[in-house]
Coordinates of C-alpha atoms and ligand atoms in Angstrom, one line a residue:
X1 CA -28.6 127.6 257.7
X2 CA -25.8 126.7 255.4
X3 CA -26.5 123.7 253.2
X4 CA -23.9 124.5 250.6
X5 CA -21.0 122.9 252.3
X6 CA -19.2 120.9 249.8
X7 CA -19.7 117.3 250.2
X8 CA -19.3 114.4 247.8
X9 CA -17.3 115.1 244.7
X10 CA -18.4 113.3 241.7
X11 CA -15.2 112.1 240.2
X12 CA -17.1 109.6 238.2
X13 CA -16.1 107.0 235.7
X14 CA -12.6 106.6 237.0
X15 CA -12.3 103.0 237.7
X16 CA -8.6 103.3 237.0
X17 CA -8.2 106.5 239.1
X18 CA -8.1 104.9 242.5
X19 CA -5.2 102.6 241.6
X20 CA -3.4 105.3 239.6
X21 CA -3.5 107.8 242.5
X22 CA -1.1 105.5 244.3
X23 CA 1.4 107.3 242.1
X24 CA 0.5 110.8 241.2
X25 CA 2.7 110.4 238.1
X26 CA 0.3 107.9 236.6
X27 CA -2.7 110.1 237.0
X28 CA -3.8 111.6 233.6
X29 CA -2.7 115.1 234.3
X30 CA -1.6 116.1 230.9
X31 CA 1.4 117.6 229.2
X32 CA 4.2 118.8 231.4
X33 CA 3.5 122.4 230.6
X34 CA -0.1 122.4 232.2
X35 CA -1.8 120.2 234.6
X36 CA -4.9 119.0 232.8
X37 CA -6.3 116.8 230.1
X38 CA -7.2 118.2 226.6
X39 CA -10.7 117.8 225.2
X40 CA -10.9 117.5 221.4
X41 CA -13.3 119.6 219.4
X42 CA -15.9 117.7 217.4
X43 CA -17.1 120.7 215.4
X44 CA -15.5 121.9 212.2
X45 CA -13.0 124.6 213.1
X46 CA -12.3 127.7 211.2
X47 CA -8.9 128.3 209.5
X48 CA -6.6 130.0 211.9
X49 CA -6.1 133.7 211.5
X50 CA -9.1 134.0 209.2
X51 CA -11.5 135.9 211.6
X52 CA -10.9 139.5 212.7
X53 CA -10.2 140.2 216.4
X54 CA -12.9 142.0 218.3
X55 CA -12.4 144.1 221.3
X56 CA -15.1 143.9 224.0
X57 CA -17.3 146.9 224.1
X58 CA -16.7 149.4 226.9
X59 CA -19.5 149.2 229.5
X60 CA -21.7 152.3 229.7
X61 CA -22.6 153.6 233.1
X62 CA -26.3 153.3 233.9
X63 CA -26.4 156.4 236.1
X64 CA -23.7 158.9 237.0
X65 CA -20.2 158.0 236.1
X66 CA -19.4 154.8 237.9
X67 CA -22.6 152.9 238.3
X68 CA -22.9 149.9 236.2
X69 CA -25.5 147.2 235.6
X70 CA -24.7 143.8 234.2
X71 CA -26.9 140.9 233.5
X72 CA -25.5 137.4 233.6
X73 CA -27.5 135.6 231.1
X74 CA -27.4 132.9 228.4
X75 CA -27.1 133.9 224.7
X76 CA -26.3 132.2 221.4
X77 CA -23.4 133.7 219.8
X78 CA -21.3 132.7 216.6
X79 CA -17.8 131.7 217.7
X80 CA -17.4 129.1 215.0
X81 CA -18.6 129.9 211.5
X82 CA -22.2 129.0 211.0
X83 CA -22.8 127.4 214.3
X84 CA -24.3 128.9 217.4
X85 CA -22.6 128.5 220.7
X86 CA -24.7 128.8 223.9
X87 CA -22.8 131.0 226.3
X88 CA -23.3 132.3 229.7
X89 CA -22.0 135.9 229.6
X90 CA -22.4 139.2 231.3
X91 CA -25.0 141.1 229.2
X92 CA -25.0 137.9 227.0
X93 CA -21.4 138.6 225.8
X94 CA -18.2 136.7 226.0
X95 CA -16.0 138.4 227.2
X96 CA -18.4 140.7 229.1
X97 CA -18.3 144.5 228.6
X98 CA -15.0 146.1 229.7
X99 CA -15.5 148.3 232.7
X100 CA -13.2 151.4 232.7
X101 CA -12.5 152.7 236.2
X102 CA -10.3 155.2 238.0
X103 CA -8.2 154.6 241.0
X104 CA -9.8 156.1 244.2
X105 CA -13.3 156.4 242.5
X106 CA -15.8 153.9 243.8
X107 CA -17.5 151.8 241.2
X108 CA -20.7 150.0 241.8
X109 CA -22.0 147.2 239.7
X110 CA -25.5 145.8 240.0
X111 CA -25.4 142.1 238.7
X112 CA -28.6 140.6 237.9
X113 CA -28.8 136.9 237.4
X114 CA -30.9 135.5 234.6
X115 CA -29.0 132.2 234.4
X116 CA -30.6 128.9 235.3
X117 CA -28.1 128.6 238.2
X118 CA -26.7 130.7 241.0
X119 CA -23.7 133.0 240.3
X120 CA -21.2 135.1 242.3
X121 CA -19.2 137.9 240.7
X122 CA -15.6 138.6 242.0
X123 CA -13.3 141.4 240.9
X124 CA -10.1 139.6 240.5
X125 CA -7.2 141.8 241.8
X126 CA -9.6 144.2 243.5
X127 CA -9.0 145.4 247.0
X128 CA -12.6 145.1 248.0
X129 CA -14.5 145.0 251.3
X130 CA -15.3 141.4 252.2
X131 CA -19.1 141.7 251.6
X132 CA -18.4 142.9 248.0
X133 CA -15.6 140.5 247.2
X134 CA -17.8 137.8 245.8
X135 CA -17.3 135.2 248.5
X136 CA -18.1 131.8 247.0
X137 CA -21.2 131.2 248.9
X138 CA -22.6 134.8 248.7
X139 CA -24.9 133.6 245.9
X140 CA -27.1 135.6 243.6
X141 CA -29.8 133.1 243.1
X142 CA -32.0 132.8 240.0
X143 CA -35.5 134.3 240.5
X144 CA -38.4 131.8 240.7
X145 CA -36.6 128.6 241.2
X146 CA -36.0 126.3 244.0
X147 CA -32.3 127.0 244.3
X148 CA -33.1 129.2 247.3
X149 CA -34.3 126.1 249.2
X150 CA -31.3 124.1 248.2
X151 CA -28.3 126.4 248.6
X152 CA -29.5 129.2 250.8
X153 CA -26.7 130.9 252.7
X154 CA -26.6 133.8 255.0
X155 CA -25.4 136.3 252.5
X156 CA -27.3 135.1 249.4
X157 CA -29.6 137.3 247.5
X158 CA -32.3 136.5 245.0
X159 CA -32.2 138.0 241.4
X160 CA -29.6 140.6 241.8
X161 CA -26.7 142.0 244.0
X162 CA -24.9 145.3 244.2
X163 CA -21.1 145.1 244.4
X164 CA -19.2 148.2 245.5
X165 CA -15.6 148.6 244.6
X166 CA -13.7 151.4 246.3
X167 CA -10.7 150.9 244.2
X168 CA -8.1 152.4 246.5
X169 CA -5.4 150.8 244.5
X170 CA -3.1 151.6 241.6
X171 CA -3.9 151.4 237.8
X172 CA -4.0 147.8 236.7
X173 CA -5.6 145.3 234.4
X174 CA -8.2 143.5 236.5
X175 CA -11.0 141.2 235.4
X176 CA -14.3 140.2 236.8
X177 CA -15.5 136.6 236.7
X178 CA -17.9 134.1 238.3
X179 CA -16.7 132.7 241.6
X180 CA -19.4 130.3 242.7
X181 CA -18.4 127.6 245.1
X182 CA -17.9 124.2 243.3
X183 CA -19.0 125.6 240.0
X184 CA -16.5 128.4 239.0
X185 CA -15.0 126.1 236.3
X186 CA -18.2 125.4 234.3
X187 CA -19.3 129.0 234.7
X188 CA -16.2 130.8 233.5
X189 CA -15.8 128.2 230.8
X190 CA -19.3 129.1 229.5
X191 CA -18.1 132.8 229.3
X192 CA -18.7 134.7 232.7
X193 CA -15.6 136.9 232.5
X194 CA -14.7 140.4 231.5
X195 CA -12.1 143.1 231.7
X196 CA -12.1 145.7 234.5
X197 CA -9.4 148.3 233.7
X198 CA -8.3 150.7 236.4
X199 CA -6.5 153.9 235.4
X200 CA -4.7 156.5 237.3
X201 CA -2.6 159.6 237.0
X202 CA 0.7 157.8 237.1
X203 CA -0.3 155.6 234.1
X204 CA -1.8 158.6 232.2
X205 CA 1.4 160.5 232.6
X206 CA 3.5 158.0 230.6
X207 CA 3.9 158.2 226.9
X208 CA 2.7 154.6 226.4
X209 CA 0.6 153.5 223.3
X210 CA -3.1 154.6 223.8
X211 CA -6.5 154.3 222.0
X212 CA -6.6 151.7 219.4
X213 CA -3.0 150.8 220.2
X214 CA -4.0 149.7 223.7
X215 CA -5.4 146.2 223.3
X216 CA -7.0 144.1 226.1
X217 CA -6.6 140.4 225.0
X218 CA -8.4 137.7 227.0
X219 CA -6.8 134.5 225.9
X220 CA -8.4 131.2 226.8
X221 CA -8.8 127.6 225.5
X222 CA -12.1 125.9 224.8
X223 CA -13.4 122.7 223.0
X224 CA -16.5 122.5 221.0
X225 CA -19.0 119.7 220.5
X226 CA -20.3 118.9 217.0
X227 CA -23.5 121.3 217.5
X228 CA -21.1 124.2 218.3
X229 CA -21.8 124.1 222.1
X230 CA -18.8 124.2 224.5
X231 CA -17.6 120.8 225.6
X232 CA -17.1 120.6 229.4
X233 CA -16.8 117.3 231.2
X234 CA -19.1 118.2 234.2
X235 CA -20.4 115.4 236.2
X236 CA -23.8 117.0 236.0
X237 CA -24.3 119.9 233.7
X238 CA -27.3 121.0 235.6
X239 CA -25.1 121.6 238.6
X240 CA -26.7 119.3 241.0
X241 CA -23.4 117.5 241.7
X242 CA -20.0 119.4 241.5
X243 CA -16.9 118.1 239.8
X244 CA -15.7 116.9 236.5
X245 CA -15.2 113.4 235.1
X246 CA -12.2 111.6 236.6
X247 CA -10.1 112.0 233.5
X248 CA -10.3 115.8 233.7
X249 CA -9.6 116.2 237.4
X250 CA -6.2 117.6 236.7
X251 CA -7.9 120.5 234.7
X252 CA -9.9 121.0 231.5
X253 CA -7.8 122.0 228.4
X254 CA -9.3 122.9 225.1
X255 CA -7.9 122.5 221.6
X256 CA -9.1 125.9 220.3
X257 CA -7.5 129.2 221.4
X258 CA -10.0 132.2 221.7
X259 CA -8.8 135.7 222.0
X260 CA -11.6 138.0 223.1
X261 CA -14.0 135.1 222.2
X262 CA -12.7 134.8 218.6
X263 CA -10.8 131.6 217.6
X264 CA -7.3 132.4 216.5
X265 CA -8.1 135.8 215.2
X266 CA -6.3 138.2 212.9
X267 CA -5.6 141.9 213.5
X268 CA -4.2 144.6 211.3
X269 CA -1.8 146.8 213.0
X270 CA 0.1 150.0 212.2
X271 CA 3.8 149.8 212.1
X272 CA 4.0 151.3 215.6
X273 CA 4.1 150.4 219.3
X274 CA 1.2 148.6 220.9
X275 CA 0.3 147.9 224.5
X276 CA -1.0 144.4 224.8
X277 CA -2.8 143.7 228.0
X278 CA -2.6 139.9 228.1
X279 CA -4.9 138.0 230.4
X280 CA -4.9 134.2 230.7
X281 CA -8.6 133.5 231.1
X282 CA -8.2 129.7 230.8
X283 CA -9.5 127.2 233.3
X284 CA -6.2 125.3 233.5
X285 CA -3.9 126.0 230.5
X286 CA -0.6 127.8 230.9
X287 CA 0.6 129.9 227.9
X288 CA 4.1 130.9 227.0
X289 CA 3.6 133.8 224.5
X290 CA 6.2 134.5 221.9
X291 CA 6.2 136.3 218.5
X292 CA 7.0 134.3 215.3
X293 CA 9.0 135.8 213.7
X294 CA 10.6 137.9 216.3
X295 CA 11.1 141.6 215.4
X296 CA 14.5 142.0 213.6
X297 CA 15.8 144.8 215.7
X298 CA 14.6 144.7 219.2
X299 CA 13.3 142.4 221.9
X300 CA 9.8 140.8 221.0
X301 CA 8.2 142.1 224.2
X302 CA 8.9 145.0 226.6
X303 CA 7.0 144.1 229.7
X304 CA 5.6 147.1 231.5
X305 CA 3.1 145.8 234.0
X306 CA 2.1 142.5 235.8
X307 CA -1.1 141.6 237.7
X308 CA -1.0 144.7 240.0
X309 CA 0.0 147.4 237.4
X310 CA 3.2 149.0 236.2
X311 CA 6.6 147.5 237.0
X312 CA 9.2 149.9 238.4
X313 CA 11.1 149.7 235.1
X314 CA 10.4 148.0 231.7
X315 CA 11.8 144.5 231.2
X316 CA 12.8 143.1 227.8
X317 CA 11.4 139.6 227.4
X318 CA 11.7 136.9 224.6
X319 CA 8.6 135.3 225.8
X320 CA 6.0 135.7 228.6
X321 CA 4.5 132.8 230.5
X322 CA 1.1 133.2 232.1
X323 CA -0.9 130.7 234.2
X324 CA -4.6 131.0 234.8
X325 CA -5.7 134.4 235.8
X326 CA -2.2 136.1 235.6
X327 CA -1.8 139.3 233.5
X328 CA 1.1 140.8 231.8
X329 CA 1.1 144.1 229.8
X330 CA 3.8 144.2 227.1
X331 CA 4.7 146.7 224.4
X332 CA 5.3 145.4 221.0
X333 CA 6.9 147.6 218.4
X334 CA 5.6 146.6 215.0
X335 CA 7.7 149.3 213.4
X336 CA 10.5 146.7 213.3
X337 CA 8.7 144.6 210.8
X338 CA 8.3 145.4 207.0
X339 CA 4.9 146.5 205.9
X340 CA 2.9 143.3 205.0
X341 CA 4.5 141.1 207.6
X342 CA 2.5 138.5 209.3
X343 CA 3.5 138.1 212.9
X344 CA 2.0 135.2 214.9
X345 CA 1.5 135.3 218.6
X346 CA 2.3 131.7 219.5
X347 CA 2.1 129.5 222.5
X348 CA 5.4 127.7 223.1
X349 CA 3.8 125.5 225.7
X350 CA 0.9 124.3 223.3
X351 CA 0.8 121.8 220.6
X352 CA -1.8 121.4 217.7
X353 CA -4.4 124.1 218.0
X354 CA -3.2 125.3 221.3
X355 CA 0.2 126.2 219.8
X356 CA -1.1 129.3 218.0
X357 CA -2.9 132.3 219.6
X358 CA -3.4 135.1 217.0
X359 CA -1.8 136.9 214.1
X360 CA -0.9 140.5 213.6
X361 CA -0.6 141.8 210.1
X362 CA 1.5 145.0 209.8
X363 CA -0.7 146.9 207.4
X364 CA 1.0 150.3 207.0
X365 CA 3.6 152.6 208.3
X366 CA 2.4 155.1 210.8
X367 CA 3.3 157.9 212.9
X368 CA 4.1 156.9 216.5
X369 CA 4.5 159.4 219.4
X370 CA 4.7 156.8 222.1
X371 CA 7.7 155.5 224.0
X372 CA 8.5 153.3 226.9
X373 CA 10.3 155.3 229.6
X374 CA 13.1 153.8 231.7
X375 CA 11.2 154.5 234.9
X376 CA 7.6 153.4 235.0
X377 CA 6.4 153.6 238.6
X378 CA 7.7 153.3 242.2
X379 CA 7.2 150.0 243.9
X380 CA 7.7 149.9 247.6
X381 CA 9.5 146.7 248.3
X382 CA 8.2 144.7 251.2
X383 CA 10.9 143.7 253.4
X384 CA 11.3 140.3 255.3
X385 CA 12.1 142.2 258.5
X386 CA 8.6 143.7 258.4
X387 CA 6.9 140.4 258.5
X388 CA 5.3 139.3 261.8
X389 CA 4.8 135.7 260.9
X390 CA 5.5 133.1 258.3
X391 CA 2.9 130.6 257.3
X392 CA 3.1 127.5 255.1
X393 CA 0.5 126.2 252.8
X394 CA 0.7 123.0 250.8
X395 CA -1.4 122.7 247.6
X396 CA -1.8 119.0 247.0
X397 CA -4.1 116.3 245.8
X398 CA -5.2 114.4 248.9
X399 CA -7.6 111.8 250.0
X400 CA -10.1 113.3 252.3
X401 CA -12.4 111.7 254.9
X402 CA -14.3 109.0 253.0
X403 CA -17.8 110.3 252.2
X404 CA -17.8 112.1 255.6
X405 CA -17.3 115.7 254.7
X406 CA -19.3 117.9 257.2
X407 CA -22.8 118.4 255.8
X408 CA -21.9 116.2 252.8
X409 CA -24.2 114.0 251.0
X410 CA -24.2 110.2 251.2
X411 CA -22.9 110.6 247.6
X412 CA -22.2 107.7 245.3
X413 CA -20.6 105.4 247.8
X414 CA -20.8 101.9 246.6
X415 CA -21.3 103.0 243.0
X416 CA -19.0 100.7 241.1
X417 CA -18.5 103.4 238.5
X418 CA -17.4 105.9 240.9
X419 CA -13.8 106.7 241.8
X420 CA -12.8 107.4 245.4
X421 CA -15.1 110.3 246.2
X422 CA -12.8 111.7 248.8
X423 CA -10.0 112.5 246.4
X424 CA -9.7 116.2 246.3
X425 CA -7.3 119.0 245.7
X426 CA -6.6 120.4 249.1
X427 CA -4.8 123.1 251.0
X428 CA -2.9 121.7 253.9
X429 CA -4.9 118.6 253.7
X430 CA -8.1 120.5 254.1
X431 CA -11.0 120.7 251.6
X432 CA -12.5 124.1 251.4
X433 CA -14.8 124.7 254.3
X434 CA -16.5 128.2 254.5
X435 CA -16.7 127.8 258.2
X436 CA -13.0 127.4 258.8
X437 CA -10.1 129.8 258.6
X438 CA -6.6 128.6 257.7
X439 CA -5.1 132.0 258.5
X440 CA -6.1 135.0 260.7
X441 CA -3.8 137.9 259.8
X442 CA -4.3 141.2 261.6
X443 CA -5.3 144.1 259.5
X444 CA -2.1 146.1 258.5
X445 CA 0.3 143.2 259.3
X446 CA 3.0 142.1 256.8
X447 CA 3.3 138.3 256.5
X448 CA 5.4 135.8 254.5
X449 CA 3.4 132.9 253.1
X450 CA 5.4 129.8 251.9
X451 CA 3.5 127.9 249.2
X452 CA 4.3 124.4 248.3
X453 CA 3.0 122.3 245.5
X454 CA 2.7 118.8 244.1
X455 CA 1.6 119.8 240.5
X456 CA 1.1 123.2 238.7
X457 CA -1.0 125.4 241.0
X458 CA -1.5 129.0 240.2
X459 CA -2.2 130.4 243.6
X460 CA -4.4 133.5 244.0
X461 CA -4.8 135.5 247.0
X462 CA -7.8 137.9 247.4
X463 CA -7.5 141.4 249.0
X464 CA -3.7 141.6 249.4
X465 CA -1.4 142.1 246.5
X466 CA 2.0 140.3 247.1
X467 CA 5.5 140.4 246.1
X468 CA 7.4 137.2 245.3
X469 CA 10.5 136.8 247.6
X470 CA 11.9 133.5 246.4
X471 CA 11.2 130.5 244.2
X472 CA 12.8 127.5 245.9
X473 CA 16.5 128.5 246.3
X474 CA 16.2 130.9 243.4
X475 CA 15.3 134.6 243.3
X476 CA 12.0 135.6 241.8
X477 CA 11.6 134.8 238.1
X478 CA 10.9 137.3 235.3
X479 CA 7.2 136.5 235.6
X480 CA 7.2 137.4 239.3
X481 CA 7.9 141.1 239.0
X482 CA 5.8 143.9 240.5
X483 CA 2.8 143.6 242.5
X484 CA 1.1 140.1 242.0
X485 CA -2.2 138.5 242.9
X486 CA -1.6 135.1 241.3
X487 CA 1.7 133.1 241.2
X488 CA 2.4 130.5 238.6
X489 CA 3.7 127.6 240.8
X490 CA 5.4 124.7 239.1
X491 CA 5.3 121.1 240.2
X492 CA 7.2 120.4 243.4
X493 CA 8.0 124.1 243.9
X494 CA 8.2 126.1 247.1
X495 CA 7.8 129.8 246.8
X496 CA 7.8 132.6 249.4
X497 CA 5.6 135.6 248.9
X498 CA 5.2 138.6 251.1
X499 CA 2.1 140.7 251.6
X500 CA 0.5 143.4 253.7
X501 CA -3.1 142.7 254.8
X502 CA -4.2 146.3 254.2
X503 CA -7.6 147.5 253.3
X504 CA -10.6 145.8 255.0
X505 CA -11.2 143.3 257.8
X506 CA -13.3 140.2 257.0
X507 CA -13.3 136.8 255.5
X508 CA -11.6 136.3 252.2
X509 CA -10.4 133.2 250.2
X510 CA -7.1 132.1 248.6
X511 CA -7.1 129.3 246.2
X512 CA -5.7 127.6 243.1
X513 CA -6.8 129.3 240.0
X514 CA -6.8 126.1 238.0
X515 CA -10.6 126.3 238.2
X516 CA -11.1 122.5 238.3
X517 CA -8.8 122.4 241.3
X518 CA -10.6 125.3 242.9
X519 CA -13.9 123.6 242.4
X520 CA -12.6 120.4 243.8
X521 CA -11.8 122.1 247.1
X522 CA -8.4 123.6 246.7
X523 CA -9.4 126.9 248.4
X524 CA -9.2 128.2 252.0
X525 CA -10.4 131.2 254.0
X526 CA -8.3 133.8 255.7
X527 CA -10.0 136.2 258.0
X528 CA -8.4 139.6 258.5
X529 CA -9.2 141.0 261.9
Ligands
CU1 CU1 -4.2 123.7 241.3

């Protein structure tokens, strides 16, 4: 029995929304750089660059070398000075512990759920058998509650679940996070995310910066209530009804930038090269990272890797733009700055608090044996001629069948304070339905997918890494290099991506990684057979 089919979406409080949707341009969808609406913090905020950067602890295997246990639970942590913030985090931490894995060596992770709500864990960028991929209805239900009666699905478990990751894939900066149907936005916002770094011999063989000079940086935006709690405009914080308040339907943006859970941190560095593994862990905000001031001599960033690991060759970049869930690895050479320099990592797409990310302070000169070789890896280009089919998917805000979604609730029909309940973010006019496939690629086939948008939609494909073929009439952009699992699509854009459905048969999802869009139905199945 599957009762968890999405039904009514509580887009409450938006009397003006129905009229406004006559023209998408009138909908409150935020600044041109991101689709979303900013929440303001009510708590006193710390001075920017006053708190030290922390790096998430490395997870320790429970038994053997590659068996891990993580507990999703609530914890009170001090993000703002003197105020507790109740987070939901893996092992009560935000970000969760970093898992260090090796290509070709299976990792198992037992996730226990001590949250008051169901959770699902997905390894983002993992090439994972379907039953371990964290399908959005494969819930880990809390023990001893009535969730089991309400949201029981065939593959749900109670209390804990073992995920197995074969990791037959190249070195890359992956991350794990909640993927619960309808509630990924609030769950990730509360902190259910962590790094999962895959290494391999190719990466090891390069003279890139290592150790303390290899920094994973999970960057995200949040807003805080006066008591220090996270502000999130959920229709029902107890998760009885999915969705956010109508004004935030475009996405939830915060006015505080956290790096590894610290607001606008400060980090002392040697005058040497650093490898920064940038991950945009925001629900909806896009970042364009740049250095202020730029280094006097060379390029600010030398990009060495994207979502799926090393590029074929390094690329000098003035700035790096990442949409939700995208990663970029860049090398910054702080030797170009005089000792004592303060170098701010800024966000050119943000204003106010969202314009700053963190600050590096060049503390000392130092020996540096690292370098960035001219050749990093070999990337097999997928060729159009290999593709057996081309599919087209439109990511758009659409009006669904009024209150008649299969298995849906009667909802708030007739509630005068409720906006049109059928307004959803959809793929090809379809709201996510776990029982329906929008594509059935054959195992091993190469396909081209054309992706079309109305607004910003960072589209993420599970299982199959892809290469970007075109953006509109243009060749791929600098942010499209290498193997990708998420593409930052701009409003009104059409892009072509190519992928091989290698790995495992089964049912997977692809979706918008603006988490409010994802929760409001912008997700679809593909089944590999
Ligand atoms: Cu979207």
